[in-house]
């Protein structure tokens, strides 16, 4: 454990983006989620804990509402936690968690798969993501799929679907607004549009789509790539074509396009059994990451109402 680490809290405007992103570039556990420009979209008021030399970075997705400062994992950002170009021990992770300012009365934060803890196990929930190693996949990729996945892909082939991985962002959003899942439609649309724009600007996006024999768009998916990892951020399908295996066909096409490359496809979850089955059907394996949860908000009827509005309970 490095007891001499000097950790400071930084507001967004105090962060040196050039130094920050250089560390994320070179971090052994670097991730698309941790870049400053990515966080600017999904959590505009984010701050961070960092060492003076920027060798250890711990982004904090901060929100403030109804007079309450809190930290909550943003959408389209599965894992954060501690990133570094150096070794990360459980003791160092604990050190950073200890340094989260007390003014944040509510914390619900996902650490990344390389972060462990010894001290805060009482505040930890285990979550799963599903990851598929693409390096060892070759022409025999199909053999690794389960029978349900194979059956749905054959069904999709019979329906003469066609895959594209260069779908226009405007067409993607038009389709996703109609069929995609959103918590708050207006706000979510703005965030997704900004995220796509930013990913394209940094050459980190793959926008996939599937059309039918009449060239009608039937399904879409957005992927982000960095550090040899392809992240499935979001996707949707027309209900009728979903029954025809269109999402199986889309995923199979993207997997085949990256077969044999030194990459991992991160399906990003899920804890929902039906979705987990969909991901594991492609041969993806579950990988555990930790969610750190702390609630020090005082009790009281007024605060219960506020918590409900903030969707904290």
PDB file of C-alpha atoms in Angstrom, residues 35-299:
ATOM      1  CA  UNK A  35     -11.794   9.940 -20.998  1.00  0.00           C
ATOM      2  CA  UNK A  36     -12.600  13.540 -20.083  1.00  0.00           C
ATOM      3  CA  UNK A  37     -14.559  14.091 -23.284  1.00  0.00           C
ATOM      4  CA  UNK A  38     -16.687  10.994 -22.624  1.00  0.00           C
ATOM      5  CA  UNK A  39     -17.427  12.034 -19.047  1.00  0.00           C
ATOM      6  CA  UNK A  40     -18.273  15.552 -20.246  1.00  0.00           C
ATOM      7  CA  UNK A  41     -21.199  14.053 -22.150  1.00  0.00           C
ATOM      8  CA  UNK A  42     -22.554  11.474 -19.698  1.00  0.00           C
ATOM      9  CA  UNK A  43     -21.838  13.448 -16.496  1.00  0.00           C
ATOM     10  CA  UNK A  44     -21.226  17.144 -17.291  1.00  0.00           C
ATOM     11  CA  UNK A  45     -20.540  18.173 -13.672  1.00  0.00           C
ATOM     12  CA  UNK A  46     -18.082  15.394 -12.923  1.00  0.00           C
ATOM     13  CA  UNK A  47     -15.107  15.870 -10.662  1.00  0.00           C
ATOM     14  CA  UNK A  48     -12.290  13.592  -9.596  1.00  0.00           C
ATOM     15  CA  UNK A  49      -9.834  12.388  -7.028  1.00  0.00           C
ATOM     16  CA  UNK A  50      -6.289  12.438  -8.382  1.00  0.00           C
ATOM     17  CA  UNK A  51      -2.662  12.375  -7.362  1.00  0.00           C
ATOM     18  CA  UNK A  52      -0.576  15.438  -8.190  1.00  0.00           C
ATOM     19  CA  UNK A  53       1.257  13.645 -10.989  1.00  0.00           C
ATOM     20  CA  UNK A  54      -2.013  12.300 -12.478  1.00  0.00           C
ATOM     21  CA  UNK A  55      -0.716   8.735 -12.174  1.00  0.00           C
ATOM     22  CA  UNK A  56      -3.868   7.699 -10.293  1.00  0.00           C
ATOM     23  CA  UNK A  57      -7.277   8.993 -11.427  1.00  0.00           C
ATOM     24  CA  UNK A  58     -10.669   8.358  -9.854  1.00  0.00           C
ATOM     25  CA  UNK A  59     -13.518  10.121 -11.703  1.00  0.00           C
ATOM     26  CA  UNK A  60     -16.598  11.092  -9.703  1.00  0.00           C
ATOM     27  CA  UNK A  61     -19.900  11.500 -11.598  1.00  0.00           C
ATOM     28  CA  UNK A  62     -21.331  14.287  -9.474  1.00  0.00           C
ATOM     29  CA  UNK A  63     -24.877  15.579  -9.357  1.00  0.00           C
ATOM     30  CA  UNK A  64     -26.616  18.184  -7.236  1.00  0.00           C
ATOM     31  CA  UNK A  65     -30.368  18.502  -6.862  1.00  0.00           C
ATOM     32  CA  UNK A  66     -32.742  19.742  -4.158  1.00  0.00           C
ATOM     33  CA  UNK A  67     -29.685  20.915  -2.215  1.00  0.00           C
ATOM     34  CA  UNK A  68     -28.181  17.418  -2.101  1.00  0.00           C
ATOM     35  CA  UNK A  69     -24.707  16.591  -3.442  1.00  0.00           C
ATOM     36  CA  UNK A  70     -24.526  13.015  -4.611  1.00  0.00           C
ATOM     37  CA  UNK A  71     -22.597  10.653  -6.861  1.00  0.00           C
ATOM     38  CA  UNK A  72     -24.418   8.243  -9.136  1.00  0.00           C
ATOM     39  CA  UNK A  73     -23.279   6.092 -12.040  1.00  0.00           C
ATOM     40  CA  UNK A  74     -24.390   7.741 -15.296  1.00  0.00           C
ATOM     41  CA  UNK A  75     -26.096   5.992 -18.179  1.00  0.00           C
ATOM     42  CA  UNK A  76     -23.899   4.641 -20.990  1.00  0.00           C
ATOM     43  CA  UNK A  77     -20.973   4.427 -18.567  1.00  0.00           C
ATOM     44  CA  UNK A  78     -20.852   0.983 -17.016  1.00  0.00           C
ATOM     45  CA  UNK A  79     -17.591   1.164 -15.045  1.00  0.00           C
ATOM     46  CA  UNK A  80     -15.439   3.892 -13.522  1.00  0.00           C
ATOM     47  CA  UNK A  81     -13.377   3.615 -10.326  1.00  0.00           C
ATOM     48  CA  UNK A  82      -9.591   3.916 -10.154  1.00  0.00           C
ATOM     49  CA  UNK A  83      -7.403   4.101 -13.278  1.00  0.00           C
ATOM     50  CA  UNK A  84      -3.626   4.144 -13.306  1.00  0.00           C
ATOM     51  CA  UNK A  85      -0.422   3.503 -15.219  1.00  0.00           C
ATOM     52  CA  UNK A  86       0.817   1.837 -12.017  1.00  0.00           C
ATOM     53  CA  UNK A  87      -0.232  -1.239 -10.101  1.00  0.00           C
ATOM     54  CA  UNK A  88      -3.586  -0.922  -8.331  1.00  0.00           C
ATOM     55  CA  UNK A  89      -3.914  -2.842  -5.087  1.00  0.00           C
ATOM     56  CA  UNK A  90      -7.076  -3.222  -3.028  1.00  0.00           C
ATOM     57  CA  UNK A  91      -5.472  -0.999  -0.375  1.00  0.00           C
ATOM     58  CA  UNK A  92      -4.989   1.821  -2.882  1.00  0.00           C
ATOM     59  CA  UNK A  93      -8.588   1.497  -4.048  1.00  0.00           C
ATOM     60  CA  UNK A  94      -9.671   1.716  -0.411  1.00  0.00           C
ATOM     61  CA  UNK A  95      -7.525   4.823   0.023  1.00  0.00           C
ATOM     62  CA  UNK A  96      -9.352   6.583  -2.810  1.00  0.00           C
ATOM     63  CA  UNK A  97     -12.781   5.509  -1.591  1.00  0.00           C
ATOM     64  CA  UNK A  98     -11.878   6.918   1.829  1.00  0.00           C
ATOM     65  CA  UNK A  99     -11.087  10.250   0.161  1.00  0.00           C
ATOM     66  CA  UNK A 100     -14.528  10.724  -1.416  1.00  0.00           C
ATOM     67  CA  UNK A 101     -15.622  14.005   0.220  1.00  0.00           C
ATOM     68  CA  UNK A 102     -18.139  13.651   3.038  1.00  0.00           C
ATOM     69  CA  UNK A 103     -20.374  16.279   1.432  1.00  0.00           C
ATOM     70  CA  UNK A 104     -21.536  13.569  -0.986  1.00  0.00           C
ATOM     71  CA  UNK A 105     -24.181  12.016   1.213  1.00  0.00           C
ATOM     72  CA  UNK A 106     -25.198   9.430  -1.344  1.00  0.00           C
ATOM     73  CA  UNK A 107     -22.752   7.432  -3.474  1.00  0.00           C
ATOM     74  CA  UNK A 108     -23.682   4.748  -6.005  1.00  0.00           C
ATOM     75  CA  UNK A 109     -20.582   4.115  -8.081  1.00  0.00           C
ATOM     76  CA  UNK A 110     -19.410   1.217 -10.235  1.00  0.00           C
ATOM     77  CA  UNK A 111     -15.727   0.397  -9.955  1.00  0.00           C
ATOM     78  CA  UNK A 112     -13.958  -1.283 -12.872  1.00  0.00           C
ATOM     79  CA  UNK A 113     -13.076  -4.956 -13.159  1.00  0.00           C
ATOM     80  CA  UNK A 114      -9.497  -4.279 -12.015  1.00  0.00           C
ATOM     81  CA  UNK A 115     -10.573  -2.629  -8.738  1.00  0.00           C
ATOM     82  CA  UNK A 116     -10.862  -4.689  -5.566  1.00  0.00           C
ATOM     83  CA  UNK A 117     -11.451  -3.655  -1.951  1.00  0.00           C
ATOM     84  CA  UNK A 118     -10.562  -5.064   1.442  1.00  0.00           C
ATOM     85  CA  UNK A 119     -12.020  -2.367   3.662  1.00  0.00           C
ATOM     86  CA  UNK A 120     -15.398  -1.554   2.126  1.00  0.00           C
ATOM     87  CA  UNK A 121     -16.883  -4.997   1.528  1.00  0.00           C
ATOM     88  CA  UNK A 122     -19.958  -4.033   3.540  1.00  0.00           C
ATOM     89  CA  UNK A 123     -20.785  -1.382   0.959  1.00  0.00           C
ATOM     90  CA  UNK A 124     -20.091  -3.539  -2.094  1.00  0.00           C
ATOM     91  CA  UNK A 125     -22.496  -5.243  -4.470  1.00  0.00           C
ATOM     92  CA  UNK A 126     -21.248  -7.658  -7.096  1.00  0.00           C
ATOM     93  CA  UNK A 127     -22.336  -7.055 -10.680  1.00  0.00           C
ATOM     94  CA  UNK A 128     -21.610  -8.863 -13.919  1.00  0.00           C
ATOM     95  CA  UNK A 129     -20.666  -7.889 -17.400  1.00  0.00           C
ATOM     96  CA  UNK A 130     -20.304 -10.401 -20.230  1.00  0.00           C
ATOM     97  CA  UNK A 131     -17.089 -10.414 -22.249  1.00  0.00           C
ATOM     98  CA  UNK A 132     -16.111 -12.276 -25.388  1.00  0.00           C
ATOM     99  CA  UNK A 133     -12.475 -12.817 -26.365  1.00  0.00           C
ATOM    100  CA  UNK A 134     -12.303 -12.223 -30.115  1.00  0.00           C
ATOM    101  CA  UNK A 135      -8.639 -13.202 -30.603  1.00  0.00           C
ATOM    102  CA  UNK A 136      -9.272 -16.932 -30.634  1.00  0.00           C
ATOM    103  CA  UNK A 137     -12.357 -16.660 -32.804  1.00  0.00           C
ATOM    104  CA  UNK A 138     -11.962 -17.784 -36.406  1.00  0.00           C
ATOM    105  CA  UNK A 139     -14.106 -19.410 -39.072  1.00  0.00           C
ATOM    106  CA  UNK A 140     -15.347 -21.825 -36.405  1.00  0.00           C
ATOM    107  CA  UNK A 141     -16.890 -18.979 -34.381  1.00  0.00           C
ATOM    108  CA  UNK A 142     -20.361 -20.373 -34.938  1.00  0.00           C
ATOM    109  CA  UNK A 143     -19.512 -23.514 -32.975  1.00  0.00           C
ATOM    110  CA  UNK A 144     -19.229 -21.490 -29.768  1.00  0.00           C
ATOM    111  CA  UNK A 145     -22.810 -20.244 -29.975  1.00  0.00           C
ATOM    112  CA  UNK A 146     -25.545 -22.070 -28.122  1.00  0.00           C
ATOM    113  CA  UNK A 147     -28.418 -23.701 -29.988  1.00  0.00           C
ATOM    114  CA  UNK A 148     -30.876 -20.861 -29.407  1.00  0.00           C
ATOM    115  CA  UNK A 149     -28.439 -18.307 -30.837  1.00  0.00           C
ATOM    116  CA  UNK A 150     -27.723 -20.475 -33.880  1.00  0.00           C
ATOM    117  CA  UNK A 151     -31.438 -21.015 -34.469  1.00  0.00           C
ATOM    118  CA  UNK A 152     -32.142 -17.285 -34.391  1.00  0.00           C
ATOM    119  CA  UNK A 153     -29.279 -16.501 -36.760  1.00  0.00           C
ATOM    120  CA  UNK A 154     -30.556 -19.083 -39.253  1.00  0.00           C
ATOM    121  CA  UNK A 155     -33.999 -17.512 -38.933  1.00  0.00           C
ATOM    122  CA  UNK A 156     -32.509 -14.080 -39.669  1.00  0.00           C
ATOM    123  CA  UNK A 157     -30.581 -15.371 -42.683  1.00  0.00           C
ATOM    124  CA  UNK A 158     -33.802 -16.836 -44.073  1.00  0.00           C
ATOM    125  CA  UNK A 159     -35.333 -13.357 -43.823  1.00  0.00           C
ATOM    126  CA  UNK A 160     -32.517 -11.950 -45.984  1.00  0.00           C
ATOM    127  CA  UNK A 161     -31.281  -9.307 -43.558  1.00  0.00           C
ATOM    128  CA  UNK A 162     -28.216  -7.208 -44.422  1.00  0.00           C
ATOM    129  CA  UNK A 163     -25.700  -5.737 -41.967  1.00  0.00           C
ATOM    130  CA  UNK A 164     -23.992  -2.359 -42.198  1.00  0.00           C
ATOM    131  CA  UNK A 165     -21.433  -0.988 -39.730  1.00  0.00           C
ATOM    132  CA  UNK A 166     -21.423   2.532 -41.173  1.00  0.00           C
ATOM    133  CA  UNK A 167     -24.977   3.572 -40.409  1.00  0.00           C
ATOM    134  CA  UNK A 168     -25.688   7.287 -40.594  1.00  0.00           C
ATOM    135  CA  UNK A 169     -26.044   8.833 -37.090  1.00  0.00           C
ATOM    136  CA  UNK A 170     -29.240  10.618 -38.155  1.00  0.00           C
ATOM    137  CA  UNK A 171     -30.819   7.329 -39.247  1.00  0.00           C
ATOM    138  CA  UNK A 172     -29.623   5.694 -36.029  1.00  0.00           C
ATOM    139  CA  UNK A 173     -31.240   8.330 -33.844  1.00  0.00           C
ATOM    140  CA  UNK A 174     -34.472   8.366 -35.827  1.00  0.00           C
ATOM    141  CA  UNK A 175     -34.786   4.627 -35.286  1.00  0.00           C
ATOM    142  CA  UNK A 176     -33.626   4.650 -31.654  1.00  0.00           C
ATOM    143  CA  UNK A 177     -36.056   7.406 -30.693  1.00  0.00           C
ATOM    144  CA  UNK A 178     -38.854   5.142 -31.849  1.00  0.00           C
ATOM    145  CA  UNK A 179     -37.730   1.749 -30.534  1.00  0.00           C
ATOM    146  CA  UNK A 180     -34.916   2.289 -28.011  1.00  0.00           C
ATOM    147  CA  UNK A 181     -35.129   2.197 -24.227  1.00  0.00           C
ATOM    148  CA  UNK A 182     -34.832   5.568 -22.513  1.00  0.00           C
ATOM    149  CA  UNK A 183     -35.397   6.594 -18.901  1.00  0.00           C
ATOM    150  CA  UNK A 184     -36.112  10.223 -19.767  1.00  0.00           C
ATOM    151  CA  UNK A 185     -36.742  10.452 -23.481  1.00  0.00           C
ATOM    152  CA  UNK A 186     -35.917  14.125 -24.104  1.00  0.00           C
ATOM    153  CA  UNK A 187     -32.788  14.187 -21.935  1.00  0.00           C
ATOM    154  CA  UNK A 188     -31.618  10.772 -23.105  1.00  0.00           C
ATOM    155  CA  UNK A 189     -31.911  11.732 -26.766  1.00  0.00           C
ATOM    156  CA  UNK A 190     -29.715  14.788 -26.178  1.00  0.00           C
ATOM    157  CA  UNK A 191     -27.087  12.729 -24.343  1.00  0.00           C
ATOM    158  CA  UNK A 192     -27.018   9.962 -26.956  1.00  0.00           C
ATOM    159  CA  UNK A 193     -26.720  12.460 -29.809  1.00  0.00           C
ATOM    160  CA  UNK A 194     -23.831  14.232 -28.063  1.00  0.00           C
ATOM    161  CA  UNK A 195     -22.186  10.909 -27.245  1.00  0.00           C
ATOM    162  CA  UNK A 196     -22.323   9.731 -30.854  1.00  0.00           C
ATOM    163  CA  UNK A 197     -20.914  13.051 -32.048  1.00  0.00           C
ATOM    164  CA  UNK A 198     -18.070  12.881 -29.553  1.00  0.00           C
ATOM    165  CA  UNK A 199     -17.263   9.234 -30.299  1.00  0.00           C
ATOM    166  CA  UNK A 200     -17.162   9.939 -34.024  1.00  0.00           C
ATOM    167  CA  UNK A 201     -14.954  12.994 -33.471  1.00  0.00           C
ATOM    168  CA  UNK A 202     -12.452  10.790 -31.642  1.00  0.00           C
ATOM    169  CA  UNK A 203     -12.822   7.945 -34.148  1.00  0.00           C
ATOM    170  CA  UNK A 204     -14.121   5.584 -31.449  1.00  0.00           C
ATOM    171  CA  UNK A 205     -17.596   4.682 -32.746  1.00  0.00           C
ATOM    172  CA  UNK A 206     -19.126   1.881 -34.772  1.00  0.00           C
ATOM    173  CA  UNK A 207     -22.779   2.431 -35.671  1.00  0.00           C
ATOM    174  CA  UNK A 208     -24.338  -0.798 -36.893  1.00  0.00           C
ATOM    175  CA  UNK A 209     -27.672  -1.400 -38.515  1.00  0.00           C
ATOM    176  CA  UNK A 210     -29.612  -4.204 -40.158  1.00  0.00           C
ATOM    177  CA  UNK A 211     -31.952  -3.742 -43.112  1.00  0.00           C
ATOM    178  CA  UNK A 212     -34.467  -6.140 -44.635  1.00  0.00           C
ATOM    179  CA  UNK A 213     -34.828  -7.166 -48.289  1.00  0.00           C
ATOM    180  CA  UNK A 214     -36.700  -3.908 -48.937  1.00  0.00           C
ATOM    181  CA  UNK A 215     -33.842  -1.851 -47.445  1.00  0.00           C
ATOM    182  CA  UNK A 216     -35.949  -0.912 -44.434  1.00  0.00           C
ATOM    183  CA  UNK A 217     -34.008  -0.418 -41.208  1.00  0.00           C
ATOM    184  CA  UNK A 218     -34.893  -3.138 -38.678  1.00  0.00           C
ATOM    185  CA  UNK A 219     -32.297  -2.885 -35.903  1.00  0.00           C
ATOM    186  CA  UNK A 220     -29.461  -0.636 -34.733  1.00  0.00           C
ATOM    187  CA  UNK A 221     -26.566  -0.775 -32.275  1.00  0.00           C
ATOM    188  CA  UNK A 222     -23.884   1.629 -31.073  1.00  0.00           C
ATOM    189  CA  UNK A 223     -20.402   0.389 -30.160  1.00  0.00           C
ATOM    190  CA  UNK A 224     -17.485   2.330 -28.697  1.00  0.00           C
ATOM    191  CA  UNK A 225     -13.900   1.108 -28.922  1.00  0.00           C
ATOM    192  CA  UNK A 226     -10.721   1.786 -26.958  1.00  0.00           C
ATOM    193  CA  UNK A 227      -7.932  -0.171 -25.268  1.00  0.00           C
ATOM    194  CA  UNK A 228      -8.644  -3.242 -27.422  1.00  0.00           C
ATOM    195  CA  UNK A 229     -12.193  -3.408 -26.125  1.00  0.00           C
ATOM    196  CA  UNK A 230     -15.354  -3.034 -28.153  1.00  0.00           C
ATOM    197  CA  UNK A 231     -18.210  -1.868 -25.893  1.00  0.00           C
ATOM    198  CA  UNK A 232     -21.823  -2.491 -26.804  1.00  0.00           C
ATOM    199  CA  UNK A 233     -23.369   0.751 -25.551  1.00  0.00           C
ATOM    200  CA  UNK A 234     -26.968   0.455 -26.724  1.00  0.00           C
ATOM    201  CA  UNK A 235     -29.191  -1.035 -29.374  1.00  0.00           C
ATOM    202  CA  UNK A 236     -32.790  -1.652 -30.360  1.00  0.00           C
ATOM    203  CA  UNK A 237     -34.897  -3.564 -32.826  1.00  0.00           C
ATOM    204  CA  UNK A 238     -38.315  -3.270 -34.391  1.00  0.00           C
ATOM    205  CA  UNK A 239     -40.530  -5.669 -32.363  1.00  0.00           C
ATOM    206  CA  UNK A 240     -41.689  -7.722 -35.335  1.00  0.00           C
ATOM    207  CA  UNK A 241     -38.165  -8.178 -36.676  1.00  0.00           C
ATOM    208  CA  UNK A 242     -36.829  -8.894 -33.209  1.00  0.00           C
ATOM    209  CA  UNK A 243     -38.884 -12.094 -33.359  1.00  0.00           C
ATOM    210  CA  UNK A 244     -37.060 -12.929 -36.598  1.00  0.00           C
ATOM    211  CA  UNK A 245     -33.647 -12.940 -34.907  1.00  0.00           C
ATOM    212  CA  UNK A 246     -32.473  -9.567 -36.175  1.00  0.00           C
ATOM    213  CA  UNK A 247     -30.412  -8.668 -33.055  1.00  0.00           C
ATOM    214  CA  UNK A 248     -28.725 -12.082 -33.107  1.00  0.00           C
ATOM    215  CA  UNK A 249     -27.838 -11.424 -36.733  1.00  0.00           C
ATOM    216  CA  UNK A 250     -26.459  -7.965 -35.910  1.00  0.00           C
ATOM    217  CA  UNK A 251     -24.242  -9.213 -33.083  1.00  0.00           C
ATOM    218  CA  UNK A 252     -23.022 -12.170 -35.101  1.00  0.00           C
ATOM    219  CA  UNK A 253     -22.022  -9.841 -37.930  1.00  0.00           C
ATOM    220  CA  UNK A 254     -20.100  -7.490 -35.643  1.00  0.00           C
ATOM    221  CA  UNK A 255     -18.344 -10.446 -33.984  1.00  0.00           C
ATOM    222  CA  UNK A 256     -17.322 -11.900 -37.358  1.00  0.00           C
ATOM    223  CA  UNK A 257     -15.975  -8.504 -38.467  1.00  0.00           C
ATOM    224  CA  UNK A 258     -13.571  -8.536 -35.510  1.00  0.00           C
ATOM    225  CA  UNK A 259     -12.683 -12.230 -35.429  1.00  0.00           C
ATOM    226  CA  UNK A 260      -9.008 -12.991 -34.938  1.00  0.00           C
ATOM    227  CA  UNK A 261      -8.209  -9.515 -33.646  1.00  0.00           C
ATOM    228  CA  UNK A 262      -6.603  -8.891 -30.262  1.00  0.00           C
ATOM    229  CA  UNK A 263      -9.831  -7.462 -28.894  1.00  0.00           C
ATOM    230  CA  UNK A 264     -12.581  -8.173 -26.400  1.00  0.00           C
ATOM    231  CA  UNK A 265     -16.267  -7.522 -26.950  1.00  0.00           C
ATOM    232  CA  UNK A 266     -17.830  -6.210 -23.752  1.00  0.00           C
ATOM    233  CA  UNK A 267     -21.583  -6.700 -23.893  1.00  0.00           C
ATOM    234  CA  UNK A 268     -22.007  -4.466 -20.785  1.00  0.00           C
ATOM    235  CA  UNK A 269     -24.044  -6.701 -18.520  1.00  0.00           C
ATOM    236  CA  UNK A 270     -26.657  -7.560 -17.707  1.00  0.00           C
ATOM    237  CA  UNK A 271     -28.132  -8.550 -14.352  1.00  0.00           C
ATOM    238  CA  UNK A 272     -31.427  -9.122 -16.173  1.00  0.00           C
ATOM    239  CA  UNK A 273     -31.619 -12.863 -16.817  1.00  0.00           C
ATOM    240  CA  UNK A 274     -33.064 -12.724 -20.353  1.00  0.00           C
ATOM    241  CA  UNK A 275     -30.420 -10.240 -21.513  1.00  0.00           C
ATOM    242  CA  UNK A 276     -27.649 -12.209 -19.821  1.00  0.00           C
ATOM    243  CA  UNK A 277     -28.811 -15.305 -21.714  1.00  0.00           C
ATOM    244  CA  UNK A 278     -28.685 -13.376 -24.982  1.00  0.00           C
ATOM    245  CA  UNK A 279     -25.059 -12.351 -24.352  1.00  0.00           C
ATOM    246  CA  UNK A 280     -23.893 -15.716 -23.043  1.00  0.00           C
ATOM    247  CA  UNK A 281     -25.457 -17.362 -26.089  1.00  0.00           C
ATOM    248  CA  UNK A 282     -22.544 -16.004 -28.149  1.00  0.00           C
ATOM    249  CA  UNK A 283     -20.014 -17.658 -25.870  1.00  0.00           C
ATOM    250  CA  UNK A 284     -19.424 -14.563 -23.728  1.00  0.00           C
ATOM    251  CA  UNK A 285     -18.247 -15.214 -20.179  1.00  0.00           C
ATOM    252  CA  UNK A 286     -19.408 -13.364 -17.039  1.00  0.00           C
ATOM    253  CA  UNK A 287     -16.903 -11.035 -15.434  1.00  0.00           C
ATOM    254  CA  UNK A 288     -17.470  -9.492 -11.998  1.00  0.00           C
ATOM    255  CA  UNK A 289     -17.068  -5.835 -11.113  1.00  0.00           C
ATOM    256  CA  UNK A 290     -17.996  -4.067  -7.874  1.00  0.00           C
ATOM    257  CA  UNK A 291     -20.620  -1.435  -7.163  1.00  0.00           C
ATOM    258  CA  UNK A 292     -19.843   0.784  -4.177  1.00  0.00           C
ATOM    259  CA  UNK A 293     -22.942   2.087  -2.405  1.00  0.00           C
ATOM    260  CA  UNK A 294     -23.100   4.441   0.552  1.00  0.00           C
ATOM    261  CA  UNK A 295     -26.104   6.349   1.879  1.00  0.00           C
ATOM    262  CA  UNK A 296     -25.545   8.807   4.728  1.00  0.00           C
ATOM    263  CA  UNK A 297     -28.610  10.939   4.072  1.00  0.00           C
ATOM    264  CA  UNK A 298     -30.529  11.635   7.296  1.00  0.00           C
ATOM    265  CA  UNK A 299     -33.948  10.093   7.738  1.00  0.00           C
TER     266      UNK A 299
END
